[in-house]
């Protein structure tokens, strides 16, 4: 399927539910890849450009979703997620219960989550992303998170409670979290989430640093920069915010857990 699977919320609150009644090599397969004649800026599985995404649930099957990697060659920057929303579109719940999933984001988009926030820049994010089982691999496009936000988009609400997860951000995108310039934990912008970010965040809170120059300091996304953000950032570093051991995160802001 080379034109993507569209799940645009405006179409009578459209939703997509994928099931597989078999296991192992006999599981059903879906391959959705955006080609040169498709919705360049839409997700491979999810919404079109500027169309808010409907709910997506995956209960099983072999799923391969690849958004168009070089949509920017058309003269505009930004693409859609592998699974999630298209460019300049709001995310919605993506819940994975099982299956073998590989998702690759387009230019400046997340593997699973949101597309690039290119025109509107008004706080869109990856939506609610919940992984409870299965084997999941997610690869962000340029400056996109593996799981979470595309460029300029925040990570959203990400919960991982089961399965095997590999998430790889590209360039300045997080492994899990925000895309470049999106909230996701890398406060000082050095490409890693570490104690140095906690130190800078504390200095921002006590007034020794100008918070207007820091884009990623609101870790918990509540609209303020406070001690609650220090707690949230510490949880990320100590792996308390991801309650599963077999999670591998690799990327510019990524943390690697084995």
Short mmCIF file of C-alpha atoms in Angstrom, two decimals:
data_model
loop_
_atom_site.label_atom_id
_atom_site.label_comp_id
_atom_site.label_asym_id
_atom_site.label_seq_id
_atom_site.Cartn_x
_atom_site.Cartn_y
_atom_site.Cartn_z
CA UNK A 1 0.00 0.00 0.00
CA UNK A 2 1.80 3.13 -1.26
CA UNK A 3 -0.64 5.91 -0.44
CA UNK A 4 -0.85 5.52 3.32
CA UNK A 5 -3.71 4.52 5.60
CA UNK A 6 -5.72 7.61 6.50
CA UNK A 7 -7.21 8.01 9.98
CA UNK A 8 -8.48 11.60 9.97
CA UNK A 9 -10.56 12.43 13.02
CA UNK A 10 -12.80 14.81 11.07
CA UNK A 11 -14.20 11.84 9.13
CA UNK A 12 -16.89 10.94 11.66
CA UNK A 13 -14.28 10.52 14.42
CA UNK A 14 -12.48 7.88 12.37
CA UNK A 15 -10.46 5.28 14.26
CA UNK A 16 -8.33 2.31 13.22
CA UNK A 17 -8.19 -1.05 15.02
CA UNK A 18 -5.73 -3.69 13.79
CA UNK A 19 -6.02 -7.29 15.01
CA UNK A 20 -4.25 -10.53 14.15
CA UNK A 21 -5.82 -13.91 14.79
CA UNK A 22 -2.58 -15.82 14.29
CA UNK A 23 0.87 -15.84 15.84
CA UNK A 24 4.45 -16.11 14.64
CA UNK A 25 5.16 -16.29 10.92
CA UNK A 26 1.48 -16.79 10.11
CA UNK A 27 0.45 -13.40 11.48
CA UNK A 28 -1.15 -11.05 9.01
CA UNK A 29 0.99 -8.31 7.49
CA UNK A 30 0.40 -4.64 6.66
CA UNK A 31 2.96 -2.54 4.80
CA UNK A 32 2.14 1.13 4.31
CA UNK A 33 4.71 3.35 2.62
CA UNK A 34 4.25 6.86 1.24
CA UNK A 35 5.56 7.05 -2.33
CA UNK A 36 6.18 9.96 -4.70
CA UNK A 37 2.55 10.10 -5.82
CA UNK A 38 0.98 10.10 -2.38
CA UNK A 39 0.07 12.48 0.41
CA UNK A 40 3.69 13.62 0.83
CA UNK A 41 3.18 15.25 4.21
CA UNK A 42 0.83 12.70 5.77
CA UNK A 43 1.61 9.81 8.10
CA UNK A 44 2.08 6.33 6.69
CA UNK A 45 -0.62 5.16 9.11
CA UNK A 46 -2.53 8.09 10.57
CA UNK A 47 -3.66 11.53 9.51
CA UNK A 48 -3.04 13.74 6.50
CA UNK A 49 -1.28 17.10 6.68
CA UNK A 50 -3.27 19.60 8.82
CA UNK A 51 -5.81 16.91 9.70
CA UNK A 52 -6.06 15.84 13.32
CA UNK A 53 -5.46 12.13 13.88
CA UNK A 54 -8.07 9.64 15.01
CA UNK A 55 -7.49 6.85 17.52
CA UNK A 56 -5.19 3.97 16.46
CA UNK A 57 -5.02 0.61 18.24
CA UNK A 58 -2.71 -2.24 17.21
CA UNK A 59 -3.41 -5.63 18.80
CA UNK A 60 -1.22 -7.81 16.61
CA UNK A 61 0.24 -8.48 13.18
CA UNK A 62 3.38 -7.52 11.29
CA UNK A 63 3.10 -3.77 10.70
CA UNK A 64 5.57 -1.73 8.62
CA UNK A 65 4.85 1.98 8.26
CA UNK A 66 7.19 4.38 6.44
CA UNK A 67 6.41 8.03 5.76
CA UNK A 68 8.09 9.83 2.87
CA UNK A 69 11.67 10.53 3.89
CA UNK A 70 12.44 13.28 1.39
CA UNK A 71 9.21 15.28 1.34
CA UNK A 72 11.35 18.41 1.81
CA UNK A 73 12.64 18.01 -1.74
CA UNK A 74 9.26 19.38 -2.87
CA UNK A 75 10.25 22.81 -1.58
CA UNK A 76 8.59 22.61 1.84
CA UNK A 77 10.02 21.22 5.04
CA UNK A 78 8.35 18.62 7.16
CA UNK A 79 6.67 15.29 6.82
CA UNK A 80 4.37 12.92 8.65
CA UNK A 81 5.01 10.27 11.28
CA UNK A 82 5.37 6.61 10.49
CA UNK A 83 2.39 5.96 12.78
CA UNK A 84 0.54 9.01 14.11
CA UNK A 85 -0.19 12.44 12.69
CA UNK A 86 0.76 14.23 9.51
CA UNK A 87 2.55 17.57 9.34
CA UNK A 88 0.91 20.41 11.33
CA UNK A 89 -1.67 18.03 12.80
CA UNK A 90 -2.55 17.07 16.36
CA UNK A 91 -1.88 13.56 17.59
CA UNK A 92 -4.39 11.24 19.23
CA UNK A 93 -4.06 7.99 21.19
CA UNK A 94 -1.83 5.34 19.61
CA UNK A 95 -2.08 2.20 21.72
CA UNK A 96 -0.01 -0.89 20.95
CA UNK A 97 -0.98 -4.12 22.69
CA UNK A 98 1.06 -6.53 20.59
CA UNK A 99 2.48 -7.41 17.22
CA UNK A 100 5.74 -6.71 15.42
CA UNK A 101 5.81 -3.03 14.49
CA UNK A 102 8.41 -0.99 12.62
CA UNK A 103 7.62 2.70 12.10
CA UNK A 104 9.80 5.23 10.26
CA UNK A 105 9.00 8.93 10.28
CA UNK A 106 9.32 11.27 7.32
CA UNK A 107 11.43 14.42 7.27
CA UNK A 108 11.38 16.15 10.67
CA UNK A 109 8.74 13.73 12.00
CA UNK A 110 8.61 11.08 14.72
CA UNK A 111 8.63 7.37 14.05
CA UNK A 112 5.53 7.01 16.25
CA UNK A 113 3.83 10.23 17.34
CA UNK A 114 3.54 13.55 15.56
CA UNK A 115 4.64 14.94 12.25
CA UNK A 116 6.65 18.13 11.89
CA UNK A 117 5.14 21.29 13.35
CA UNK A 118 6.05 23.54 10.45
CA UNK A 119 3.45 26.25 9.84
CA UNK A 120 1.37 26.59 13.00
CA UNK A 121 3.94 26.26 15.82
CA UNK A 122 1.21 26.36 18.46
CA UNK A 123 2.08 23.56 20.83
CA UNK A 124 1.15 20.38 19.02
CA UNK A 125 2.64 17.19 20.39
CA UNK A 126 2.85 13.43 19.94
CA UNK A 127 -0.49 12.86 21.65
CA UNK A 128 -1.04 9.92 23.97
CA UNK A 129 1.28 7.02 23.13
CA UNK A 130 0.82 3.80 25.07
CA UNK A 131 2.83 0.62 24.48
CA UNK A 132 1.72 -2.41 26.49
CA UNK A 133 3.27 -5.25 24.52
CA UNK A 134 4.75 -6.49 21.28
CA UNK A 135 8.05 -5.81 19.54
CA UNK A 136 8.20 -2.13 18.57
CA UNK A 137 10.91 -0.32 16.62
CA UNK A 138 10.50 3.40 15.92
CA UNK A 139 12.89 5.60 13.92
CA UNK A 140 12.51 9.38 13.73
CA UNK A 141 13.21 11.40 10.60
CA UNK A 142 15.54 14.40 10.58
CA UNK A 143 15.33 16.07 14.04
CA UNK A 144 12.35 13.88 14.96
CA UNK A 145 12.02 11.65 18.01
CA UNK A 146 11.85 7.90 17.69
CA UNK A 147 8.69 7.97 19.83
CA UNK A 148 7.09 11.34 20.63
CA UNK A 149 7.27 14.62 18.75
CA UNK A 150 8.46 15.75 15.36
CA UNK A 151 10.59 18.87 14.95
CA UNK A 152 9.24 21.75 17.09
CA UNK A 153 6.69 19.38 18.65
CA UNK A 154 6.63 18.18 22.26
CA UNK A 155 6.69 14.50 23.19
CA UNK A 156 3.14 14.30 24.54
CA UNK A 157 2.18 11.64 27.08
CA UNK A 158 4.23 8.48 26.61
CA UNK A 159 3.62 5.33 28.66
CA UNK A 160 5.52 2.07 28.18
CA UNK A 161 4.48 -0.87 30.37
CA UNK A 162 5.33 -3.98 28.37
CA UNK A 163 6.94 -5.48 25.30
CA UNK A 164 10.29 -4.75 23.67
CA UNK A 165 10.83 -1.17 22.49
CA UNK A 166 13.65 0.29 20.40
CA UNK A 167 13.38 4.03 19.78
CA UNK A 168 15.92 6.00 17.76
CA UNK A 169 15.81 9.76 17.27
CA UNK A 170 17.72 11.42 14.47
CA UNK A 171 20.01 14.43 14.72
CA UNK A 172 18.49 16.60 17.50
CA UNK A 173 15.40 14.47 18.10
CA UNK A 174 15.02 12.47 21.31
CA UNK A 175 14.95 8.72 21.38
CA UNK A 176 11.74 9.04 23.41
CA UNK A 177 10.40 12.57 23.96
CA UNK A 178 10.34 15.76 21.93
CA UNK A 179 11.70 16.57 18.51
CA UNK A 180 14.25 19.35 18.03
CA UNK A 181 13.07 22.44 19.97
CA UNK A 182 10.28 20.37 21.52
CA UNK A 183 10.05 19.59 25.23
CA UNK A 184 11.62 16.28 26.07
CA UNK A 185 14.26 16.63 28.80
CA UNK A 186 17.38 18.00 27.10
CA UNK A 187 17.35 21.37 28.89
CA UNK A 188 20.79 22.61 27.87
CA UNK A 189 20.58 21.42 24.26
CA UNK A 190 23.82 19.44 24.30
CA UNK A 191 22.19 16.35 22.82
CA UNK A 192 21.98 14.26 26.01
CA UNK A 193 19.73 14.05 29.07
CA UNK A 194 22.02 14.11 32.10
CA UNK A 195 22.77 15.64 35.51
CA UNK A 196 23.98 18.76 33.67
CA UNK A 197 20.37 19.36 32.63
CA UNK A 198 19.24 19.10 36.26
CA UNK A 199 21.89 21.65 37.30
CA UNK A 200 20.80 24.11 34.60
CA UNK A 201 17.14 23.60 35.46
CA UNK A 202 17.78 24.38 39.14
CA UNK A 203 19.67 27.54 38.13
CA UNK A 204 16.70 28.60 36.01
CA UNK A 205 14.34 28.11 38.95
CA UNK A 206 16.48 30.11 41.41
CA UNK A 207 16.99 32.90 38.89
CA UNK A 208 20.61 32.39 37.91
CA UNK A 209 19.69 31.58 34.30
CA UNK A 210 17.23 33.27 31.94
CA UNK A 211 14.39 30.81 31.30
CA UNK A 212 13.34 32.69 28.15
CA UNK A 213 16.41 31.31 26.39
CA UNK A 214 15.60 27.69 27.32
CA UNK A 215 13.05 25.84 25.20
CA UNK A 216 12.96 22.47 26.97
CA UNK A 217 12.81 23.40 30.65
CA UNK A 218 9.10 22.67 31.18
CA UNK A 219 9.66 18.93 31.53
CA UNK A 220 6.21 17.96 32.76
CA UNK A 221 4.38 20.25 30.34
CA UNK A 222 2.28 22.08 32.95
CA UNK A 223 3.14 25.54 31.58
CA UNK A 224 5.48 26.55 34.43
CA UNK A 225 9.10 25.88 35.33
CA UNK A 226 9.33 24.66 38.92
CA UNK A 227 10.73 22.04 41.27
CA UNK A 228 8.19 19.60 39.79
CA UNK A 229 10.18 19.73 36.55
CA UNK A 230 13.37 18.83 38.48
CA UNK A 231 11.56 15.78 39.89
CA UNK A 232 10.29 14.78 36.45
CA UNK A 233 13.73 15.18 34.88
CA UNK A 234 15.37 13.18 37.67
CA UNK A 235 12.84 10.41 37.09
CA UNK A 236 13.80 10.31 33.42
CA UNK A 237 17.51 10.00 34.25
CA UNK A 238 16.91 7.31 36.88
CA UNK A 239 14.63 5.36 34.52
CA UNK A 240 11.71 5.72 36.93
CA UNK A 241 9.49 7.19 34.23
CA UNK A 242 9.75 4.07 32.05
CA UNK A 243 8.62 1.02 34.00
CA UNK A 244 10.11 -1.69 31.80
CA UNK A 245 13.64 -3.01 31.54
CA UNK A 246 13.91 -4.03 27.89
CA UNK A 247 13.68 -0.53 26.44
CA UNK A 248 16.47 0.70 24.19
CA UNK A 249 16.54 4.43 23.45
CA UNK A 250 19.08 5.87 21.06
CA UNK A 251 19.25 9.38 19.69
CA UNK A 252 20.55 12.88 20.14
CA UNK A 253 18.72 13.24 23.44
CA UNK A 254 18.26 9.54 23.97
CA UNK A 255 18.93 7.50 27.05
CA UNK A 256 19.92 3.87 26.58
CA UNK A 257 18.42 1.25 28.90
CA UNK A 258 19.08 -2.48 28.61
#
